[in-house]
Tab-separated table of C-alpha atoms and ligand atoms in Angstrom:
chain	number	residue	atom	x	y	z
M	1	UNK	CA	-61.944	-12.007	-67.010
M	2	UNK	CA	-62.730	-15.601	-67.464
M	3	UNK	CA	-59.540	-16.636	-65.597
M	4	UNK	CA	-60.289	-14.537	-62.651
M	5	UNK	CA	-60.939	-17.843	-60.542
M	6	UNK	CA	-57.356	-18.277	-61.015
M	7	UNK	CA	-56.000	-16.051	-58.987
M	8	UNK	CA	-56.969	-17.381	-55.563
M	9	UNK	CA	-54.837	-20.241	-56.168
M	10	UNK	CA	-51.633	-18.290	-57.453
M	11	UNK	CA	-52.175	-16.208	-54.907
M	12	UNK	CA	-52.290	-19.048	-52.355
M	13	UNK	CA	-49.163	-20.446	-53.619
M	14	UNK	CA	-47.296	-17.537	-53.094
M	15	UNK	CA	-48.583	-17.068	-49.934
M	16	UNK	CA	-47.131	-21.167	-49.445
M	17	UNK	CA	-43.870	-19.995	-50.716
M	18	UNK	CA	-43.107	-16.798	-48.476
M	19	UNK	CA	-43.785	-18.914	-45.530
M	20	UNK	CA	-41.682	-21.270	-46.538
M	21	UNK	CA	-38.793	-18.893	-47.015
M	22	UNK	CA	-39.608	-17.368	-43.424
M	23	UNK	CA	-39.499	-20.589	-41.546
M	24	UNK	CA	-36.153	-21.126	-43.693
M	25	UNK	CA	-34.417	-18.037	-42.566
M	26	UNK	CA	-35.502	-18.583	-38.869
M	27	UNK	CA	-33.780	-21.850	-39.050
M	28	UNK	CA	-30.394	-20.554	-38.586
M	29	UNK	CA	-28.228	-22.528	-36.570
M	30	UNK	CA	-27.917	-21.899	-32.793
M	31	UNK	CA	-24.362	-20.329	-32.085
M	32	UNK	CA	-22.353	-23.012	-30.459
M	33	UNK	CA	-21.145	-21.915	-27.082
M	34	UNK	CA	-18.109	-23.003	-26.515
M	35	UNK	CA	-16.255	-22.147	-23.192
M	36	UNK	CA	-12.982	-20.897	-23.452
M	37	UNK	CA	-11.132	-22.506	-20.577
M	38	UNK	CA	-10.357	-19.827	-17.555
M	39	UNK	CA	-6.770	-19.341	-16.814
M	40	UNK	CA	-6.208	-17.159	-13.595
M	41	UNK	CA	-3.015	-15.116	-14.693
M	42	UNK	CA	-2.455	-12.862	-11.173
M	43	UNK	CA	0.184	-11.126	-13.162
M	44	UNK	CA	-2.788	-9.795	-15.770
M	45	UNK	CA	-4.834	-9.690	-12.797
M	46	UNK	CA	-2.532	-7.470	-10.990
M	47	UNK	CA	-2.099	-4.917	-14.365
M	48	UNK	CA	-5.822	-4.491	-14.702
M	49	UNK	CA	-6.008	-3.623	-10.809
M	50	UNK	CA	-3.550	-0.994	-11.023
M	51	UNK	CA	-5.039	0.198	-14.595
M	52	UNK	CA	-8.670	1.134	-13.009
M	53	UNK	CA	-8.290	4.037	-10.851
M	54	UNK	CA	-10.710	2.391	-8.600
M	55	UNK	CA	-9.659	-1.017	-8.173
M	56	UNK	CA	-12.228	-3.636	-7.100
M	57	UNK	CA	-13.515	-3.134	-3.923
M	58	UNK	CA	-11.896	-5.008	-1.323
M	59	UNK	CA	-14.142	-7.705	-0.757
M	60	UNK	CA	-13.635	-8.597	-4.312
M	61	UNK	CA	-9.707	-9.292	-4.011
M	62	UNK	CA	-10.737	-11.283	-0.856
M	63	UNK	CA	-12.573	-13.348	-2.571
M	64	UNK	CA	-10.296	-14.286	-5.159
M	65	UNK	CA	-7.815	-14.673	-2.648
M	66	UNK	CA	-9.276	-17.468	-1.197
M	67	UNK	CA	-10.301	-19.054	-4.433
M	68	UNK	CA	-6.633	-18.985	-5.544
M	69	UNK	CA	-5.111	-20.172	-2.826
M	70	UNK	CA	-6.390	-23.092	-0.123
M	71	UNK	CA	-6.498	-22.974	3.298
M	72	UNK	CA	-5.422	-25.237	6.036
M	73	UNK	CA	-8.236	-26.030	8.365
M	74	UNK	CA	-9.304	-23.756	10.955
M	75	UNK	CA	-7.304	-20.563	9.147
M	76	UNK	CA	-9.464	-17.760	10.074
M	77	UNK	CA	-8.722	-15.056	7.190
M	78	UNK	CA	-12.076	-12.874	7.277
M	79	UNK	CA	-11.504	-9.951	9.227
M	80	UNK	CA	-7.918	-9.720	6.865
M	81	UNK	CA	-6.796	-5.742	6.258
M	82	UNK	CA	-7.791	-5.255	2.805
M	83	UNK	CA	-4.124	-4.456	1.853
M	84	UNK	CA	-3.120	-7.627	2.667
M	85	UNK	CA	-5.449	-9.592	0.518
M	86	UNK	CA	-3.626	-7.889	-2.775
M	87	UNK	CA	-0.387	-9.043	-0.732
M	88	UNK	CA	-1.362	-12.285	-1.139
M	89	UNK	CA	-2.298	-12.529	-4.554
M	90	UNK	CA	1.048	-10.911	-5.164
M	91	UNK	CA	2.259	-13.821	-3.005
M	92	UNK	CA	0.187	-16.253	-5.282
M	93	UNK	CA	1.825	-14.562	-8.300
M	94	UNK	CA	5.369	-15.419	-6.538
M	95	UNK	CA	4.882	-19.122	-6.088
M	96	UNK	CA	3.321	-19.311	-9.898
M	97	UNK	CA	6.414	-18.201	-11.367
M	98	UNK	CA	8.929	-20.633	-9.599
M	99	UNK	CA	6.459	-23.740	-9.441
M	100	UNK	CA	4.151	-23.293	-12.084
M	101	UNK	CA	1.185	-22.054	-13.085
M	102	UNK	CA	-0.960	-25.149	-11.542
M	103	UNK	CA	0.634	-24.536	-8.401
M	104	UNK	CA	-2.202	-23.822	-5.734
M	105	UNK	CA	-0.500	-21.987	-2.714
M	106	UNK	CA	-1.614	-22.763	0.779
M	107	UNK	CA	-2.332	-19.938	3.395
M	108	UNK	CA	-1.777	-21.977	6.995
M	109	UNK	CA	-2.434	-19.060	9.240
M	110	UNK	CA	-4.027	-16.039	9.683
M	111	UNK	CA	-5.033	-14.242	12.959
M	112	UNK	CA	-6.359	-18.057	13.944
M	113	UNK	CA	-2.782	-19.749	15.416
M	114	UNK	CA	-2.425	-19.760	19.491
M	115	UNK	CA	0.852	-20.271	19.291
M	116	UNK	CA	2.151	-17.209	17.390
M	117	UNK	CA	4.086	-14.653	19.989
M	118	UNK	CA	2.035	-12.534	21.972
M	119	UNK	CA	2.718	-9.034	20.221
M	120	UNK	CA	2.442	-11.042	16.952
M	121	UNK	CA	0.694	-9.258	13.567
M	122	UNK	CA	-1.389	-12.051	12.979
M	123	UNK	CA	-3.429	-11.238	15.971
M	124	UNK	CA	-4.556	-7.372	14.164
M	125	UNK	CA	-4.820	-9.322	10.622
M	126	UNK	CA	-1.964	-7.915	9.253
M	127	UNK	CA	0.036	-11.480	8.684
M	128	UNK	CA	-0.488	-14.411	6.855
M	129	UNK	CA	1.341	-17.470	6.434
M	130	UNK	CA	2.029	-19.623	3.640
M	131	UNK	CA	3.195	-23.533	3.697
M	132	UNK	CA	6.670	-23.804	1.954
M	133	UNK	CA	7.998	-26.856	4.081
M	134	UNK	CA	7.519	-29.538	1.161
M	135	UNK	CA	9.343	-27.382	-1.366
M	136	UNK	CA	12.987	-27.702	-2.676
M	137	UNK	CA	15.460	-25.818	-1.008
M	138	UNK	CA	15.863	-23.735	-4.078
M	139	UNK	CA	12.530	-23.017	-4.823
M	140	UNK	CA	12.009	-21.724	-1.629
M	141	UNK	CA	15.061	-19.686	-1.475
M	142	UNK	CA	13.454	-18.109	-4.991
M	143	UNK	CA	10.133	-17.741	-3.541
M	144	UNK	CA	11.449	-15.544	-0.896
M	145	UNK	CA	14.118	-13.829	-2.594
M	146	UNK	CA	10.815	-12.464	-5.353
M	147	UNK	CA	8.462	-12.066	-2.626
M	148	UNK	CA	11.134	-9.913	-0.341
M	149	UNK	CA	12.085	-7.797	-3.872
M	150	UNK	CA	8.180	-7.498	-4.758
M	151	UNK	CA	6.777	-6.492	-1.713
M	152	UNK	CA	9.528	-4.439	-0.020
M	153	UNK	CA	8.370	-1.174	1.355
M	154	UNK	CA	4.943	-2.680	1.718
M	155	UNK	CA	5.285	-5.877	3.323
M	156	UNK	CA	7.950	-7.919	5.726
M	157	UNK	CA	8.326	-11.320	4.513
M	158	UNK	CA	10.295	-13.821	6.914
M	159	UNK	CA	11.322	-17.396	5.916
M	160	UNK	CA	10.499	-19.369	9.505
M	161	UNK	CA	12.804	-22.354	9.599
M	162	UNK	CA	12.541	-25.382	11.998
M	163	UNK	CA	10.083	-28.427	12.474
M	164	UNK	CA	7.277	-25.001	11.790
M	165	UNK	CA	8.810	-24.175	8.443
M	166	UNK	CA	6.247	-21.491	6.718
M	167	UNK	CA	6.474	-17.487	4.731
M	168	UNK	CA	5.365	-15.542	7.470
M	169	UNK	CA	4.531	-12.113	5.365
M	170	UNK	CA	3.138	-9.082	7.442
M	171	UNK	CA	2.044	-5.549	6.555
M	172	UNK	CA	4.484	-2.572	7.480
M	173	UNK	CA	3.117	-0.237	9.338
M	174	UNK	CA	2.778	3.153	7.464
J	201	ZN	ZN1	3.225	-15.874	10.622
């Protein structure tokens, strides 16, 4: 047992080399995050709503409402019936498939506009309006034809000509 002073130092080095191995195997790399880039497809959108058998509470769809469309200053949408805020996305869907998919609709009226008529469904938040005055003729006259075919039974949609041009859409009444 002469050697027995040996054994320290093997033993030591051992020790040296297990460390070694740990700090190796902790030195994975870091997954790299990398951010898919978020398309908003309202179609999809609209699939998965009608998949869940409780669709995303209301305030939800008004939310993304708003974030897909803009709105002209002033437009008071807040106090919107909650079935008209998955009207509008539906409406958003509409204007994607005839201009695009970059196409940001504008909502220029909700119950906010004095100069609607007096009886007018904006005033119980059951219209909106949407700008269409700067499109072609014929994307407008697709934009309502799809919108009238999508929403019928659910929703009166009304092309207002004149120096006002907008899609007035309103709920029907049950
Ligand atoms: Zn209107």
């Amino acid at each position: 047992m002469k050697y027995l002073y040996l054994l320290a130092p093997i033993l030591a080095f051992f020790a040296i080399i297990a460390v070694y191995f740990l700090i190796q195997t902790n030195r994975r790399p870091i997954p790299h995050y990398e951010p898919k880039e978020f398309v908003f497809d309202a179609e999809e959108y609209l699939r998965q709503l009608k998949m869940q058998h409780k669709p995303l509470d209301s305030s939800g769809v008004h939310r993304l409402l708003l974030k897909r469309t803009r709105q002209k200053v002033g437009v008071y949408l807040e106090s919107l019936e909650p079935a008209l805020d998955t009207i509008g996305l539906e409406i958003v869907n509409v204007y994607h498939s005839v201009m695009g998919f970059d196409y940001v609709p504008v909502i220029t009226s909700g119950n906010d506009w004095p100069y609607h008529a007096r009886k007018s469904k904006h005033y119980e938040n059951k219209a909106i309006d949407f700008r269409i005055k700067f499109l072609l003729n014929e994307e407008k006259k697709s934009i309502v034809d799809l919108a009238t075919k999508k929403l019928e039974g659910r929703a009166r949609v009304i092309w207002e000509k004149g120096p006002m041009e907008h899609l007035h859409v309103e709920l029907l009444e049950p």
